[in-house]
Coordinates of C-alpha atoms in Angstrom, one line a residue:
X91 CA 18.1 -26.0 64.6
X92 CA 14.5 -26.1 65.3
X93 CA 13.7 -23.5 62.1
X94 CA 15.8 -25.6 59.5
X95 CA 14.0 -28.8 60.8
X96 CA 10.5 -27.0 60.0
X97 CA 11.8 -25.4 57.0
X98 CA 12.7 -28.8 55.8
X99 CA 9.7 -30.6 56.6
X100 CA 7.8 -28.2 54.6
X101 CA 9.6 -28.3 51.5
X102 CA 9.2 -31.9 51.3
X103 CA 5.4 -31.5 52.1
X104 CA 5.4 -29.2 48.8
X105 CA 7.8 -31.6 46.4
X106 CA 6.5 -34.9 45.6
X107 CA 9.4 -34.9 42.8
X108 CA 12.8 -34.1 41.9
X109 CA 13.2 -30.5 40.1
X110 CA 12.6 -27.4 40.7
X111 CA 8.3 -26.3 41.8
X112 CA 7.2 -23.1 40.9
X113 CA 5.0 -22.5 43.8
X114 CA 1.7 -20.0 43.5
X115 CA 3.6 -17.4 45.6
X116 CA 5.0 -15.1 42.9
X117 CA 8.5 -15.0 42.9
X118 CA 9.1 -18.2 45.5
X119 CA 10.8 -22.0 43.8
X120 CA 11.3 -25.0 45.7
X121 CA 13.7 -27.4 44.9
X122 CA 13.9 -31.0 45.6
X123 CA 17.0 -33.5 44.7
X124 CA 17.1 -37.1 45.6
X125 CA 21.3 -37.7 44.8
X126 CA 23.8 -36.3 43.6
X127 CA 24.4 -34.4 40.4
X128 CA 26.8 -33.7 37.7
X129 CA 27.7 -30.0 37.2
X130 CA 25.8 -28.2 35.5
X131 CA 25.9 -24.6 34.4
X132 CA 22.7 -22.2 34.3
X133 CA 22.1 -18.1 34.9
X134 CA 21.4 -17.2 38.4
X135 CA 19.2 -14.5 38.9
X136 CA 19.5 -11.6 41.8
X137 CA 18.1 -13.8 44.3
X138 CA 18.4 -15.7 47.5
X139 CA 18.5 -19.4 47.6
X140 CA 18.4 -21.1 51.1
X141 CA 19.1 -24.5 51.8
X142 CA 17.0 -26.3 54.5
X143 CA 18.6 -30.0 53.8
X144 CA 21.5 -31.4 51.8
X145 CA 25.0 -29.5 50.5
X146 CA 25.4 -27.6 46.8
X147 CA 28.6 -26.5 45.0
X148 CA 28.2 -23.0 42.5
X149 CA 30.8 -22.3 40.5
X150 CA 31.4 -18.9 39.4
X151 CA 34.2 -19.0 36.5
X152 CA 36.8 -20.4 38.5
X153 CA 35.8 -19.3 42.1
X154 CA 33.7 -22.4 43.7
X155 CA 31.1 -21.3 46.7
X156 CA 29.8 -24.5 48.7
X157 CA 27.4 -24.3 51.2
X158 CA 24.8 -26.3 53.4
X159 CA 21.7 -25.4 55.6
X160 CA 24.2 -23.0 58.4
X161 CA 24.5 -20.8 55.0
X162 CA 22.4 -19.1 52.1
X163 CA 23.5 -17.6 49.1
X164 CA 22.7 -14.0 47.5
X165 CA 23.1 -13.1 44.3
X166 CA 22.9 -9.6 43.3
X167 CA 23.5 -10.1 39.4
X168 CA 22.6 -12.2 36.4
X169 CA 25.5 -14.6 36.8
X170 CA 26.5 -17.8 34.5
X171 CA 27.5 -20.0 37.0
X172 CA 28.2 -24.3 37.1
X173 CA 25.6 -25.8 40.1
X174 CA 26.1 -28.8 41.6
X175 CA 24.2 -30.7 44.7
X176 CA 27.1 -32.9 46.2
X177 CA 25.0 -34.1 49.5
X178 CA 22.3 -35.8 48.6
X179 CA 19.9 -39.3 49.0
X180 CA 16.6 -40.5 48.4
X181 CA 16.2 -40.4 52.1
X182 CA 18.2 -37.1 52.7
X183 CA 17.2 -35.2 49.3
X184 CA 18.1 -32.1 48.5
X185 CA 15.7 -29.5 49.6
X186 CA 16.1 -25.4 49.1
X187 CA 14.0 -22.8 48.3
X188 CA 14.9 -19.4 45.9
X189 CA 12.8 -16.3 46.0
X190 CA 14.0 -14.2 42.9
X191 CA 14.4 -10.3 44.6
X192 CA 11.8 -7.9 44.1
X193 CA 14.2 -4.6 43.6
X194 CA 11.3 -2.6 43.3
X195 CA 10.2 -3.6 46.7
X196 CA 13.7 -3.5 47.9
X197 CA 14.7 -0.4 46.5
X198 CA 11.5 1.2 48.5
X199 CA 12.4 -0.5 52.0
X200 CA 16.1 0.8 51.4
X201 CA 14.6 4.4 51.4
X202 CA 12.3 3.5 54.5
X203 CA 14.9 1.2 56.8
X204 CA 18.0 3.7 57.9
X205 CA 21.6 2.9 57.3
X206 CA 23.4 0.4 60.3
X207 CA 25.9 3.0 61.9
X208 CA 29.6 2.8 60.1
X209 CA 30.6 0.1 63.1
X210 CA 28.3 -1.8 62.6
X211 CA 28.7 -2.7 58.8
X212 CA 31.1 -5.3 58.5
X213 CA 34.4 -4.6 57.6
X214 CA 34.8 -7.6 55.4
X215 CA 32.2 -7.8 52.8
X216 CA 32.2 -10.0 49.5
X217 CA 33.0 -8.3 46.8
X218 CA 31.5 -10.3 43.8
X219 CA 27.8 -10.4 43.0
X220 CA 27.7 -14.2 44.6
X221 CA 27.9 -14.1 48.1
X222 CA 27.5 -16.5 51.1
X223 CA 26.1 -15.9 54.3
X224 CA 25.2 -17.1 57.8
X225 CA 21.7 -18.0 57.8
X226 CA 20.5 -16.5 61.0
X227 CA 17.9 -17.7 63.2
X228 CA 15.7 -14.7 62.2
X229 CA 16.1 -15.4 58.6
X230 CA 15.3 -19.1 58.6
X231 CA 12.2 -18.0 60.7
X232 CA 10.8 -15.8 57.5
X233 CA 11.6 -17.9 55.7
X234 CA 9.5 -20.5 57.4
X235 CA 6.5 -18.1 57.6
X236 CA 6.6 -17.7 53.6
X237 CA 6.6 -21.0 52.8
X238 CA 4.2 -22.1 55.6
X239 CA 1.3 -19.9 53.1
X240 CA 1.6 -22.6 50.7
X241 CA -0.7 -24.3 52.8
X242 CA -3.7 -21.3 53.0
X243 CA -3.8 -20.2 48.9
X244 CA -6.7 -17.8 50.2
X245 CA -4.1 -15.9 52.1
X246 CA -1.2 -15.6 49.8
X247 CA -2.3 -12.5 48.0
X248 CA -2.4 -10.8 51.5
X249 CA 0.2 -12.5 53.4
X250 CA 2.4 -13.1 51.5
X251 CA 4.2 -10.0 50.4
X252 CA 3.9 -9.6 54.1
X253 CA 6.3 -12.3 54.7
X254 CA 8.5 -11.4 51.4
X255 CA 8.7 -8.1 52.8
X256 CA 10.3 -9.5 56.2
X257 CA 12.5 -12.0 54.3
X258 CA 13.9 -8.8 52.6
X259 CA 14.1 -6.7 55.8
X260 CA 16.2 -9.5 57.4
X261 CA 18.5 -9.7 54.4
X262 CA 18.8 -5.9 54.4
X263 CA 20.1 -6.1 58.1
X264 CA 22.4 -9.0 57.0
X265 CA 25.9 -9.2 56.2
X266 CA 25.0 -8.7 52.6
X267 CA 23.0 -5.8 53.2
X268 CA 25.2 -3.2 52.1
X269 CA 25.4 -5.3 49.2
X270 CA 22.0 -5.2 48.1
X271 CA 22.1 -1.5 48.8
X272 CA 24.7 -1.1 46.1
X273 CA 23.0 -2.8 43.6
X274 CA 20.0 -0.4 43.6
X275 CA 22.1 2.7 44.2
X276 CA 22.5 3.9 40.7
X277 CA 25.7 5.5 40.8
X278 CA 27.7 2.6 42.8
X279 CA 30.3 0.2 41.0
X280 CA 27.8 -3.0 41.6
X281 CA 24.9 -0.8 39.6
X282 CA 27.4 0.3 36.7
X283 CA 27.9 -3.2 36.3
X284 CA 24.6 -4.5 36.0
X285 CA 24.0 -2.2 33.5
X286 CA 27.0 -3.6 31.3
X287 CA 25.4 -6.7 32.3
X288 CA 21.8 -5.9 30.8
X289 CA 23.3 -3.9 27.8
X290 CA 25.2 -7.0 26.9
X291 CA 22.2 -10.1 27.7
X292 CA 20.6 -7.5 25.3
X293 CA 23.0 -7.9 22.7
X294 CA 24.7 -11.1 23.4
X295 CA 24.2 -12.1 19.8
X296 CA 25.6 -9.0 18.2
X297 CA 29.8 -7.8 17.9
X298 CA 30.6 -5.4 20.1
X299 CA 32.8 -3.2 21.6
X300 CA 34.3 -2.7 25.4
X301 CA 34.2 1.0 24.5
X302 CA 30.4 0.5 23.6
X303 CA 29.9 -1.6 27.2
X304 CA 31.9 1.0 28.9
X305 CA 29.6 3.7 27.7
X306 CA 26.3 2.2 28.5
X307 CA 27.8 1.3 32.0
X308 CA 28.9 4.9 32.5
X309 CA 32.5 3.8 33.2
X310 CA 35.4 4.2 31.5
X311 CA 37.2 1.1 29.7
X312 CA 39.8 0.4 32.1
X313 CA 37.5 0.6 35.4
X314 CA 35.1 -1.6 33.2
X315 CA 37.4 -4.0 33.6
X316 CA 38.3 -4.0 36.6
X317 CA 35.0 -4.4 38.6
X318 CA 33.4 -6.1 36.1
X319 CA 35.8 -9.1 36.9
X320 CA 35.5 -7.8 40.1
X321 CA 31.7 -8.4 40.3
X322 CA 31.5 -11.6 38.1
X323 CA 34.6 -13.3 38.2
X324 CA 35.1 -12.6 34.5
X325 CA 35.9 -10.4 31.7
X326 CA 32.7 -8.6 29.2
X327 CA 33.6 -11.0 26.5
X328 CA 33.4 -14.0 28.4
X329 CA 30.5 -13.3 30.2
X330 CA 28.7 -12.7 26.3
X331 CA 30.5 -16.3 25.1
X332 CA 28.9 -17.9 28.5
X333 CA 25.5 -16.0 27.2
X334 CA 26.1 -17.2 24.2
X335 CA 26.8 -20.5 24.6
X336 CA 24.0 -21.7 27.1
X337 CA 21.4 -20.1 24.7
X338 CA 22.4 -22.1 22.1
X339 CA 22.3 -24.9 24.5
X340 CA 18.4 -23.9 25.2
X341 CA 17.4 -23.8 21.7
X342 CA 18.8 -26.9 20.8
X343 CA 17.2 -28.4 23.6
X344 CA 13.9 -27.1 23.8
X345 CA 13.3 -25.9 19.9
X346 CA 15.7 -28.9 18.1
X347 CA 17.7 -26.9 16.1
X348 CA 20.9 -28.7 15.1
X349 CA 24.2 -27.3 16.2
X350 CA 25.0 -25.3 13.5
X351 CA 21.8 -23.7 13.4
X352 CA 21.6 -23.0 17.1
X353 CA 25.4 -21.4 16.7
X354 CA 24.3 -19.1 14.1
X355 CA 21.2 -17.7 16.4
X356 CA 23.8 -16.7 18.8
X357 CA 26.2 -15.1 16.8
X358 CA 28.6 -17.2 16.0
X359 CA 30.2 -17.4 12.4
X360 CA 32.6 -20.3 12.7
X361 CA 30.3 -23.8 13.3
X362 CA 33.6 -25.4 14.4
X363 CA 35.0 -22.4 16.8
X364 CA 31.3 -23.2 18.1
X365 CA 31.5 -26.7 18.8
X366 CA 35.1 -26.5 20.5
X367 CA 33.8 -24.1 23.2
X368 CA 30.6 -25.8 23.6
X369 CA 32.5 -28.8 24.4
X370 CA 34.9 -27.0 26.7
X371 CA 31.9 -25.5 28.6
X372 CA 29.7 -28.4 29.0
X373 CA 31.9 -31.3 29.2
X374 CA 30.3 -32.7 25.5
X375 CA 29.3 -32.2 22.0
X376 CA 25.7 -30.5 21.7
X377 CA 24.4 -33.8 20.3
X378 CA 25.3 -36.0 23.2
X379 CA 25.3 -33.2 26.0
X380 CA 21.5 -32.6 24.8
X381 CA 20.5 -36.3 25.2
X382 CA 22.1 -36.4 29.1
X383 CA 20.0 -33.4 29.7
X384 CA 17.4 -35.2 28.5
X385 CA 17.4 -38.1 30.8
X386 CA 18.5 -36.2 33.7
X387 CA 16.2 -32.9 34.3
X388 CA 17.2 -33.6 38.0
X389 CA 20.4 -32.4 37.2
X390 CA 19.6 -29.6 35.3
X391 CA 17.9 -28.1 37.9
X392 CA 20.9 -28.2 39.6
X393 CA 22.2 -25.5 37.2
X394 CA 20.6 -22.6 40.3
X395 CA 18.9 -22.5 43.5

């Protein structure tokens, strides 16, 4: 396909390195991996990550998504999820972008763009907040456009939330765009759950309640329940033990605090309850897990996009 070829080309122009480029269009990552990675886990963002060239495996809990450059993926909550690229070469690397949604612009071209008639919505829509999708001819051709701007900085603060703006319009008339519609409506299921979802990245460190999450979604404590597992794949508690644990991850990575003083910033009492579920998480002890990510920040960008 003539569009993923350019899209491609382009991304490799921009990524003289493995890892993930902020670019200076706000909003807009490119990622570039030259083999293949361990899994690795990370929080996805409400984006949309395309792939030009290569194949990646996401993980959410114990549902595993895998796609290539005929497919894109949307997410439409903060979701701890296991990445992992499992086609790639020095020769074929990797290559993706992610633009992090805008809801504020989204939310305003959802009140501009009118509804697709009832037969037109698809009848069979993903339910969880991680979705793939075909990635259409028009897509891959905005997508194209926006990253073409990297070449002309003059013009990115006036093109560019030209072409973001048509990126989103494309995947608001997408499979997912009933989807995205949901998660700015404020009384749907999707947007009850984000708000559990803020509420507890808020508190992730802190005891709490279902009852209290439940309240501050709106929702009572059994329909909590369900569509939060619904949406993520998993229960309120172990989405705050995955919060938990890859922040203690970060700060003994990037601050060197020892185990047992990362635990404690987190919220956990027990040092050794710690240290078992890090382990069962990320595959190793903090100690030795740390010093792989070390060596490898390849892989850790693995971990989204």
């Amino acid at each position: 396909m003539q569009e993923l070829e350019e899209l491609a080309r382009r991304i490799a122009q921009h990524t003289d390195h493995d890892g993930v480029l902020a670019t200076r269009i706000p909003r807009l990552s490119l990622v570039r991996i030259s083999k293949q990675t361990e899994p690795m886990q990370g929080l996805q963002q409400p984006s949309v990550c395309i792939i030009a060239q290569g194949r990646k495996q996401v993980l959410l809990a114990d549902e595993m998504f895998e796609y290539g450059p005929a497919r894109h993926l949307i997410a439409s909550a903060d979701l701890p999820i296991t990445g992992q690229v499992v086609g790639a070469s020095p020769d074929e690397p990797y290559l993706s972008l992610k633009l992090d949604l805008d809801l504020t612009v989204l939310g305003a071209m959802m009140l501009e763009i009118r509804p697709q008639p009832a037969s037109q919505v698809p009848t069979k829509s993903c339910g969880k907040a991680l979705c793939l999708s075909k990635s259409e001819p028009k897509l891959l051709e905005a997508a194209v456009r926006l990253v073409r701007l990297l070449e002309h900085p003059e013009d990115i603060p006036f093109l560019a939330p030209l072409a973001e703006r048509e990126l989103l319009y494309r995947l608001l008339r997408g499979d997912q765009g009933e989807k995205l519609r949901r998660m700015l409506m404020p009384d749907s299921r999707l947007a009850q759950v984000n708000r559990a979802i803020a509420w507890i990245r808020q508190n992730y460190d802190k005891p709490f309640s279902v009852e209290r999450v439940a309240e501050e979604a709106r929702m009572s404590t059994s329909s909590l329940h369900e569509h939060f597992r619904e949406v993520t794949a998993m229960s309120p508690l172990q989405y705050q033990k995955q919060l938990r644990l890859q922040e203690a991850r970060r700060l003994i990575l990037s601050e060197a605090l020892d185990a047992a003083s990362a635990a404690h910033r987190v919220g956990y009492d027990s040092p050794s309850q710690f240290s078992r579920e890090y382990r069962r998480l990320f595959g190793a002890p903090p100690i030795q897990d740390v010093s792989r990510l070390k060596t490898g920040p390849a892989s850790y960008a693995a971990a989204s996009a």
